[in-house]
Coordinates of C-alpha atoms in Angstrom, one line a residue:
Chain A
X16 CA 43.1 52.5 -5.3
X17 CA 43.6 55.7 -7.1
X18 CA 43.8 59.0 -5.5
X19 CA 41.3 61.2 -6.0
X20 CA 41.6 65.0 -6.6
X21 CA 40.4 66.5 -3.5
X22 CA 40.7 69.7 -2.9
X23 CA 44.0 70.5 -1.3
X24 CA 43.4 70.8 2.4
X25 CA 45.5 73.0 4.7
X26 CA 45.0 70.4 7.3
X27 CA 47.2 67.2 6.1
X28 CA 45.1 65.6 8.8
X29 CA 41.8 65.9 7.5
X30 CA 43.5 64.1 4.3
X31 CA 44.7 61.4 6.0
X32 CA 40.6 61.0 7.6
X33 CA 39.1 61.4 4.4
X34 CA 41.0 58.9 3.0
X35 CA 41.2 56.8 5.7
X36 CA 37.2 56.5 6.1
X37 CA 37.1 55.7 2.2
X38 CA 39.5 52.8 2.3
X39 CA 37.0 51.9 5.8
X40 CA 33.8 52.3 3.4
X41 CA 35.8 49.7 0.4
X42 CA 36.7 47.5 3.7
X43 CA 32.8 47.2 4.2
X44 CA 32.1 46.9 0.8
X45 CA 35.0 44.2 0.5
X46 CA 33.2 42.0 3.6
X47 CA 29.5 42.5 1.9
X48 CA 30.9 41.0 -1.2
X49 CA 32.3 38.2 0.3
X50 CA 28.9 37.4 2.2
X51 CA 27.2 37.2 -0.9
X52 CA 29.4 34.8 -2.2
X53 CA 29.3 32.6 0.9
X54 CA 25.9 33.0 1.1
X55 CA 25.0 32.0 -2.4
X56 CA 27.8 29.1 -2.1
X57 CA 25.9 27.5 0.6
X58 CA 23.1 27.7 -1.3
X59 CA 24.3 26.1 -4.2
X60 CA 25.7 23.3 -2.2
X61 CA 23.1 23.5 0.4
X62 CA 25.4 24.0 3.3
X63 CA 24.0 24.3 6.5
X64 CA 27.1 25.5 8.5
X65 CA 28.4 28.0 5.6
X66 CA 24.8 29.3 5.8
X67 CA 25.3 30.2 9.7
X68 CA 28.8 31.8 9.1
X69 CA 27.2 34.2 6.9
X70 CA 24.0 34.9 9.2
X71 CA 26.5 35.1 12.4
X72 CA 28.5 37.3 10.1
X73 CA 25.8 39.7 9.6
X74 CA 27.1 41.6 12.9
X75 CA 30.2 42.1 11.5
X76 CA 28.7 44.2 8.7
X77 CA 26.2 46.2 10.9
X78 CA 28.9 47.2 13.6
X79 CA 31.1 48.8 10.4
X80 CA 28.1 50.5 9.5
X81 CA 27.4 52.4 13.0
X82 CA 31.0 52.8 13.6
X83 CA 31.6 53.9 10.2
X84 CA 28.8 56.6 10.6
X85 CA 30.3 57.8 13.8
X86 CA 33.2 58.9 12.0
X87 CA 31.1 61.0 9.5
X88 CA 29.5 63.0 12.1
X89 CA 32.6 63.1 13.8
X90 CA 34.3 64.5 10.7
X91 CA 31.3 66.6 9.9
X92 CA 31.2 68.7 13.1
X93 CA 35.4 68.2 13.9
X94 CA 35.9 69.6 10.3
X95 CA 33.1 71.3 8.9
X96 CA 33.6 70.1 5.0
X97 CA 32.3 72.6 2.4
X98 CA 32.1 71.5 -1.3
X99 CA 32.8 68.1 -2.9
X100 CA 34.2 66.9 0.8
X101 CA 30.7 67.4 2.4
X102 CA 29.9 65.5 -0.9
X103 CA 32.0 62.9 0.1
X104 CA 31.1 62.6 3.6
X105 CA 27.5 62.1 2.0
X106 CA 28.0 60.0 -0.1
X107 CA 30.0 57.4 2.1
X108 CA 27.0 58.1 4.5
X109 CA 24.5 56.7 2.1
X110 CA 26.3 53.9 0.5
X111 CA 27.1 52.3 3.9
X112 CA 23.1 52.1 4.7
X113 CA 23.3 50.6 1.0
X114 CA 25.8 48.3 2.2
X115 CA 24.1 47.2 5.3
X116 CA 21.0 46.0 3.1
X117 CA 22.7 44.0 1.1
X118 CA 24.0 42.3 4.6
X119 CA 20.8 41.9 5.3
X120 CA 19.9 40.3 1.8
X121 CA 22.8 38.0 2.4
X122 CA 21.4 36.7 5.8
X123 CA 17.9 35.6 3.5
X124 CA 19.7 34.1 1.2
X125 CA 21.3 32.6 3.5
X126 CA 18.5 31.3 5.5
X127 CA 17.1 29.8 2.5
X128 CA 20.2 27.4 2.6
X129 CA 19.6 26.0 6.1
X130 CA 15.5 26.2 5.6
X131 CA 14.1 22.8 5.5
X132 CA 11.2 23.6 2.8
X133 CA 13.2 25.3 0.8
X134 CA 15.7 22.1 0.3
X135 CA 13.4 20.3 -1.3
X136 CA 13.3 22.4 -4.0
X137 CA 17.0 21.9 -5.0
X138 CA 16.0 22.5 -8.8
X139 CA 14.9 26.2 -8.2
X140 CA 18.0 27.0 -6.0
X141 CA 20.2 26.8 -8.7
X142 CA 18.6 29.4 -11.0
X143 CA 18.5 31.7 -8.2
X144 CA 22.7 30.8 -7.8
X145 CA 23.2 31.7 -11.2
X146 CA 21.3 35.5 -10.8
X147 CA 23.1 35.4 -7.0
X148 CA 26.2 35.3 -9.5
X149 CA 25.2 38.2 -11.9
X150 CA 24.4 40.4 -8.8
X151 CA 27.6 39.5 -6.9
X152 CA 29.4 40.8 -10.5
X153 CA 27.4 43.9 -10.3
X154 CA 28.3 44.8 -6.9
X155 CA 32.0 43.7 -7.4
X156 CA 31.6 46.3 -10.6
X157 CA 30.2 48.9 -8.3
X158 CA 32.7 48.6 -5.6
X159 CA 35.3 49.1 -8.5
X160 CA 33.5 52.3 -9.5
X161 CA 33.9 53.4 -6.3
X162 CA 36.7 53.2 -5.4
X163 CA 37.7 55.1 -8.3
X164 CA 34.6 57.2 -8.6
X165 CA 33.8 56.2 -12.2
X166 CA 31.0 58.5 -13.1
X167 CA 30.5 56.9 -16.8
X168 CA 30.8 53.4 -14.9
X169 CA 27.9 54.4 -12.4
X170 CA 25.7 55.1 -15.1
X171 CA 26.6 52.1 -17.3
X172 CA 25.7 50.0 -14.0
X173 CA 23.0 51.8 -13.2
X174 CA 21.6 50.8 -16.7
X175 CA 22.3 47.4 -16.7
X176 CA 20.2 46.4 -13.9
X177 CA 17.2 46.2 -16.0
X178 CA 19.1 42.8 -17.0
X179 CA 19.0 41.5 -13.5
X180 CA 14.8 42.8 -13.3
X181 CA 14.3 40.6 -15.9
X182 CA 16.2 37.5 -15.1
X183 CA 13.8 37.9 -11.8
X184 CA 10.9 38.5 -13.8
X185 CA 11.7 35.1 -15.3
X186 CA 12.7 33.4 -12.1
X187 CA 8.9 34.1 -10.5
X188 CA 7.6 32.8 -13.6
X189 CA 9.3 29.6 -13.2
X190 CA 8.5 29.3 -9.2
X191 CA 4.6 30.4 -10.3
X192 CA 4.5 27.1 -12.9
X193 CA 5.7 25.4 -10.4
X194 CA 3.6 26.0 -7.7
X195 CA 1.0 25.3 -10.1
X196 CA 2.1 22.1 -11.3
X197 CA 2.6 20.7 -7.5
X198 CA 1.0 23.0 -4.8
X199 CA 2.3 20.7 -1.8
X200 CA 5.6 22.4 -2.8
X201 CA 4.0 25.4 -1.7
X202 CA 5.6 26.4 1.5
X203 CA 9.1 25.8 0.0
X204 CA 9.1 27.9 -2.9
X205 CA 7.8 30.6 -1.2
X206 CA 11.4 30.3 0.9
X207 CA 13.3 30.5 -2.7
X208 CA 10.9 32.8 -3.8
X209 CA 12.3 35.4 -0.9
X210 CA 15.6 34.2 -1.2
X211 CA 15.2 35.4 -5.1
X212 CA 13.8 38.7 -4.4
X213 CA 16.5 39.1 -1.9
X214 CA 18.8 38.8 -4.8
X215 CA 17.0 41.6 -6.9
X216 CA 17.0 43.8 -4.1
X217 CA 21.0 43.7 -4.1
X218 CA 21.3 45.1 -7.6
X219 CA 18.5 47.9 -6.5
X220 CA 21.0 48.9 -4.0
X221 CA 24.2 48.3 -6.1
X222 CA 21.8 51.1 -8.1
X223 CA 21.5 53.4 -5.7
X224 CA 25.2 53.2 -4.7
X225 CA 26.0 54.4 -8.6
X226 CA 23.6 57.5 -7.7
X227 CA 25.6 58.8 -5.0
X228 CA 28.7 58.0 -7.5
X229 CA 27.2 60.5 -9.8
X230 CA 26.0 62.7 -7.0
X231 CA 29.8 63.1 -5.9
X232 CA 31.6 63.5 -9.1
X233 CA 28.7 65.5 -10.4
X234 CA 27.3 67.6 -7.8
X235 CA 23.8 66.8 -9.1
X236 CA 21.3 64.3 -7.5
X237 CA 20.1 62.2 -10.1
X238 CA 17.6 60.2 -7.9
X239 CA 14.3 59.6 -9.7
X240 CA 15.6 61.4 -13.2
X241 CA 15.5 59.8 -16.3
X242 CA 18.2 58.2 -17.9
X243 CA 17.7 60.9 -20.6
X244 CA 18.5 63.5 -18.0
X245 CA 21.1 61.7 -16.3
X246 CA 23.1 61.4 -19.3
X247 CA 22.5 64.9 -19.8
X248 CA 24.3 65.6 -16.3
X249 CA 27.2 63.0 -17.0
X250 CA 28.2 64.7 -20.6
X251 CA 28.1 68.0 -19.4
Chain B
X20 CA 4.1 71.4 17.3
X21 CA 6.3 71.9 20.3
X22 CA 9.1 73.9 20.4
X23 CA 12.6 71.8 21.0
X24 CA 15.2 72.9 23.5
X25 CA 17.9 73.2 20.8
X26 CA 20.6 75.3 21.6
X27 CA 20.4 79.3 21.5
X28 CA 21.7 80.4 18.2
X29 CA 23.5 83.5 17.8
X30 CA 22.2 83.7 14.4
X31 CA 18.0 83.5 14.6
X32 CA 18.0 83.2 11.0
X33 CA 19.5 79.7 12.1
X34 CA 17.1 79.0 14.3
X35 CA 14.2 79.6 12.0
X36 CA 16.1 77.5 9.4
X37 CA 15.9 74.4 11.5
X38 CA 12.1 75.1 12.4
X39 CA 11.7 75.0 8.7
X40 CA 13.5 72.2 8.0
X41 CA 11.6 70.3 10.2
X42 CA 8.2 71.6 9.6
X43 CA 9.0 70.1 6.0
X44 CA 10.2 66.4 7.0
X45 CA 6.3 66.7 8.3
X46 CA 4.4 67.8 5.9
X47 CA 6.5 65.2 3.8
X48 CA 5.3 62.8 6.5
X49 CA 1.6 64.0 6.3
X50 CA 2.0 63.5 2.2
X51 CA 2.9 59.9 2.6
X52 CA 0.4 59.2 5.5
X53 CA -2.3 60.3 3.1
X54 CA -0.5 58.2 0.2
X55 CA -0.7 54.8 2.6
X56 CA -4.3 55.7 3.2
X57 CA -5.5 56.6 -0.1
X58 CA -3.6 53.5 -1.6
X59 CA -5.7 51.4 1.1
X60 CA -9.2 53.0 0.5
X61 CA -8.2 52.2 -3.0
X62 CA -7.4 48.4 -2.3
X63 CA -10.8 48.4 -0.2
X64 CA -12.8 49.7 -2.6
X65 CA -10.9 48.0 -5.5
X66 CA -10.7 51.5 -6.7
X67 CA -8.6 51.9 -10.2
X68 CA -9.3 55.5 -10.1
X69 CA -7.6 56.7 -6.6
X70 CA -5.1 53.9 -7.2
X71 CA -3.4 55.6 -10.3
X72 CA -4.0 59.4 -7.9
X73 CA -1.4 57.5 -5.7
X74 CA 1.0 56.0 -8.1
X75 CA 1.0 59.4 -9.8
X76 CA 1.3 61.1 -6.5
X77 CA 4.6 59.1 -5.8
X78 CA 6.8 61.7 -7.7
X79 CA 5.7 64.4 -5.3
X80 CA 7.1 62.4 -2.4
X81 CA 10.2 62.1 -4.4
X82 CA 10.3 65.6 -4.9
X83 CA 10.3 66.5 -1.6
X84 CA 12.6 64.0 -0.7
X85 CA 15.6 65.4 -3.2
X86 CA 14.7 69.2 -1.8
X87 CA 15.2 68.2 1.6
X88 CA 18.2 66.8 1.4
X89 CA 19.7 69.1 -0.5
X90 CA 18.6 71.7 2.5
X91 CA 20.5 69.3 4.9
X92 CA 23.3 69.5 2.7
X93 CA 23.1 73.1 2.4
X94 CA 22.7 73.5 6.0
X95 CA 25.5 71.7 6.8
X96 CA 27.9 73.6 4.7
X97 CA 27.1 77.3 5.5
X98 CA 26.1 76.9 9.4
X99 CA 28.7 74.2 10.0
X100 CA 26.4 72.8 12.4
X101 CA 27.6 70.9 16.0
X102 CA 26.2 68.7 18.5
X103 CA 22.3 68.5 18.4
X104 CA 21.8 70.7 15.9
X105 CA 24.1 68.0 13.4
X106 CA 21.6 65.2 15.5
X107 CA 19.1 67.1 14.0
X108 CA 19.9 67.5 10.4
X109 CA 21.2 63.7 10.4
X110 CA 18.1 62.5 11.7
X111 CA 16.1 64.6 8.8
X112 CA 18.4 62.9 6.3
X113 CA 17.8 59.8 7.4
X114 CA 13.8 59.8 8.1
X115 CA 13.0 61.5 4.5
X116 CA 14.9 58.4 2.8
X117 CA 12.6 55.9 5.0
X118 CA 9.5 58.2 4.3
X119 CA 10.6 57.9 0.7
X120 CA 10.3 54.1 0.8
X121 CA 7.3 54.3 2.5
X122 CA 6.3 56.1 -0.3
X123 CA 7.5 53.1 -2.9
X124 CA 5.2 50.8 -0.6
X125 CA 2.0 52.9 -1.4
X126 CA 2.3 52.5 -4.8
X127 CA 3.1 48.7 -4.7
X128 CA -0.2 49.0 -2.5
X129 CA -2.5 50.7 -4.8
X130 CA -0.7 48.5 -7.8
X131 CA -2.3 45.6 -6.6
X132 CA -5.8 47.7 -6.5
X133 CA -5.6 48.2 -10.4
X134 CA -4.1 44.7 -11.2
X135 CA -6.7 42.0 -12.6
X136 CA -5.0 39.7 -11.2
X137 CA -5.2 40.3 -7.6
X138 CA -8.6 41.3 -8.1
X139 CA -10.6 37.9 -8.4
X140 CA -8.6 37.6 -4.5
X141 CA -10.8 40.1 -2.9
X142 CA -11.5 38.3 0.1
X143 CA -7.7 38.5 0.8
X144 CA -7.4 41.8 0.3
X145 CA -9.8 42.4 3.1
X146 CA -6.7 41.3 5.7
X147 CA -4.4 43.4 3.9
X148 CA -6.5 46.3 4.3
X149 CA -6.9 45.4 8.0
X150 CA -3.0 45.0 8.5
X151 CA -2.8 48.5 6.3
X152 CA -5.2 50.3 8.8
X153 CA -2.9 49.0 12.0
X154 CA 0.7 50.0 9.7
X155 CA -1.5 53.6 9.4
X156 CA -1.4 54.2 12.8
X157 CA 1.8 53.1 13.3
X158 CA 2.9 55.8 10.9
X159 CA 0.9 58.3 12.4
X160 CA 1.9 57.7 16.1
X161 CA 6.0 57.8 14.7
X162 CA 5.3 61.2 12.6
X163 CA 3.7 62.2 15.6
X164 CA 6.8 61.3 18.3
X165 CA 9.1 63.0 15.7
X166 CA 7.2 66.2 15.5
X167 CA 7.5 66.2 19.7
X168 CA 11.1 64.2 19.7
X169 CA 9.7 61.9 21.9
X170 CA 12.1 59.2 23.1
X171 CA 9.5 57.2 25.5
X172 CA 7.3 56.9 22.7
X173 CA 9.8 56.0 20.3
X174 CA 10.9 53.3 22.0
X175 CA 7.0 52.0 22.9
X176 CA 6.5 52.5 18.7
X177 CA 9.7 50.4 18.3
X178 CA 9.0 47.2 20.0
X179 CA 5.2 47.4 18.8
X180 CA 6.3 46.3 15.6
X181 CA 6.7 42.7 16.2
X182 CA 2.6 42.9 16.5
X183 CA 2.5 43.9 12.7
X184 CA 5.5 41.1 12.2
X185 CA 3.1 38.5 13.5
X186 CA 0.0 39.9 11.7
X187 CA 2.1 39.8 8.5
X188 CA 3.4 36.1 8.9
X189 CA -0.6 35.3 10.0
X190 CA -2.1 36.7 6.5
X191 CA 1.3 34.8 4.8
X192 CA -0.3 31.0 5.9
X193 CA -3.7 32.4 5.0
X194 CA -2.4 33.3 1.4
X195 CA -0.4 29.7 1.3
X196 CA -3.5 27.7 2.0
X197 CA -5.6 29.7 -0.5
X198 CA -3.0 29.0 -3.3
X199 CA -2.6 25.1 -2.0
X200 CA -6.3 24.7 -2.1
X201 CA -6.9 26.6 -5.5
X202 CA -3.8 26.3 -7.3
X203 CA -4.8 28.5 -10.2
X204 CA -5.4 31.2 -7.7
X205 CA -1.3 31.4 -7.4
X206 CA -0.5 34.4 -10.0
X207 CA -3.5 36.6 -8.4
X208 CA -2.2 35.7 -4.9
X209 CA 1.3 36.2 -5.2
X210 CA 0.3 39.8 -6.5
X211 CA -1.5 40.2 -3.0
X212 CA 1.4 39.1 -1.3
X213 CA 3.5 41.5 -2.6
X214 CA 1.1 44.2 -1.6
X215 CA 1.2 42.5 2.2
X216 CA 5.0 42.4 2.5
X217 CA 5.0 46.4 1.2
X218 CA 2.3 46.8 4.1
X219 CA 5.3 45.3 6.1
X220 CA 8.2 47.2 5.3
X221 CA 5.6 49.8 6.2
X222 CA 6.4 48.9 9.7
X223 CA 10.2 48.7 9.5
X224 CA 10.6 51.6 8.2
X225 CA 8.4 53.5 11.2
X226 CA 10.7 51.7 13.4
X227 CA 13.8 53.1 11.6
X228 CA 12.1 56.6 12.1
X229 CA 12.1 55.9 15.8
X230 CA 15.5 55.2 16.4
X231 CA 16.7 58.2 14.3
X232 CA 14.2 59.9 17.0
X233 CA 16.3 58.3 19.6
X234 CA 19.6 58.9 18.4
X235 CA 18.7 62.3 18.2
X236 CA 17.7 63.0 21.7
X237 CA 19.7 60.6 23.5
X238 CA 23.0 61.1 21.2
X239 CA 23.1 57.3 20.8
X240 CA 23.2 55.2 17.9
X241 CA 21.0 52.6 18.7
X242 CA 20.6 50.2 15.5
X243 CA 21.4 46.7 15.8
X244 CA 21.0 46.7 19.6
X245 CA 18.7 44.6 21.7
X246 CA 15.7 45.8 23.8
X247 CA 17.4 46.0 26.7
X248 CA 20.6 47.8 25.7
X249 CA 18.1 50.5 24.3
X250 CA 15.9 50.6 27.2
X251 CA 19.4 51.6 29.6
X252 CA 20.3 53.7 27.0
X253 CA 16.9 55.5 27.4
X254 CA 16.5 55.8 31.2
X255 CA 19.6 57.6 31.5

């Protein structure tokens, strides 16, 4: 992971935190990733006890959160940062809630592959695998970006999710025919149906992540701006 | 709105800093309790008119979201804040990001009062409004414990939820059989039943609110934790 160019602190110790709850942050980010692998892989192969691993898991992913926003505060009032520090601090604040969501998303997606109903509809499962797959990319992008606070990454993510809206877009379509077509498959697709708009909830998030990103390197908050404006910011 | 004990400030421009910080999370509060209702009266009255006065309106709860935080951050980095006073501007950053979802829900709300769709289902959207009306109140009663940083009531508010849990998963089986029994119903349903899981989230976020409530007066982080743990962590 590259360095980045923080400001020179007198205290070599307040370094060694900073960079210390960064590399915690990417740890996080490292486990939410592999959670959505797992729990699309037990979808795809419908497996019960992966499934639970990844629900049991959860935990895991929620402690890091509390414990990692413990060490902001801590570092907050221990150090009182100024400047693109506090920015830091911020940032790492925000994404981990980001982070913790898409543990959550994980755990539905999950729960889809141990759900009786939503067996039976082993045809639907594996369109939501394949968008599972795109949004598992996207956040593997976003951790990279990250890590190495990309600024023109961020916004090149942040723009692509509209790809990921519309392969959802096209998913509902698909359960709506086929609910039509058989309504006793009712219940059941309404299991993929969350399980798929879990999915396009993770890219929201991988979104917001690329905010505070741009919010770091930039200084600017680009929440709710248009992408006209937000390239505006990046150029300049 | 009550005073808080929060520690004497040598600097009373401080002091009236924090009153005015908080006096804003509320009137951002009061904005998106009037959003939830007006997005409601619109869904009960099938109202196109104050449906597009909300979706419109969003971008003022936005607004207020971005100045707020930036007020935290400001805070933070000229009156390096400690102990409850940090409590406090951490809980302001955290309940305007839920009140900003909130928010997001309103519009999906009054979204489903202008769509055509979800129109020929009025019958169901008479439960919706119903579970809307209860979510209301819940929002109310949580702006209400935040403005007095009451813990006891925050707590009471937190494990209500699972009433508008069950109301939720009641009006889910009603939508089910409808689209079983009527399959070309399904599109106009499924738009309603994105309007009831927004009414939802309504709830989940209220209870977010309240443990940001009691993390601020108790000085413990208390997400992820069962009943109990938070109950001990309340009586002392």
């Amino acid at each position: 992971m590259e360095k980045l160019n923080t400001n020179k602190h007198i205290s070599g110790q307040f370094n060694a935190e900073l960079e210390d709850i960064r590399n915690r942050v990417l740890a996080m980010g490292g486990l939410v990733e592999r959670q959505l692998e797992q729990s699309l892989d037990a979808l795809a192969g419908l497996d019960a006890d992966l499934a639970r691993t990844v629900i049991e898991g959860d935990h895991k992913v929620n402690g890091m959160e509390v414990a990692i926003d413990e060490e902001c505060t801590r570092i907050i009032a221990k150090r009182q940062p100024a400047a693109s520090d506090l920015r830091l601090i911020i940032t790492i604040s925000k994404t981990i809630s980001d982070l913790e969501r898409i543990g959550d998303a994980c755990v539905r997606i999950a729960k889809a592959a141990v759900d009786k109903r939503a067996k039976s509809q082993e045809p639907l499962l594996v369109s939501i695998e394949s968008m599972g797959r795109h949004a598992t990319r996207t956040l593997h992008a976003t951790l990279d970006a990250l890590a190495r606070m990309d600024v023109e990454k961020a916004f090149a993510l942040h723009k692509e999710d509209a790809k990921l809206d519309r392969e959802y877009e096209g998913i509902i379509r698909q359960l709506m025919t086929y609910m039509m077509e058989d309504p006793r498959s009712i219940p059941g697709v309404l299991d993929v149906l969350w399980a798929a708009r879990a999915v396009e909830r993770v890219g929201d998030r991988c979104k917001n992540i690329c905010e505070y990103i741009i919010y770091y390197v930039k200084g600017k908050d680009v929440r709710h701006t248009s992408y006209e404006e937000m390239e505006k910011d990046i150029i300049n």
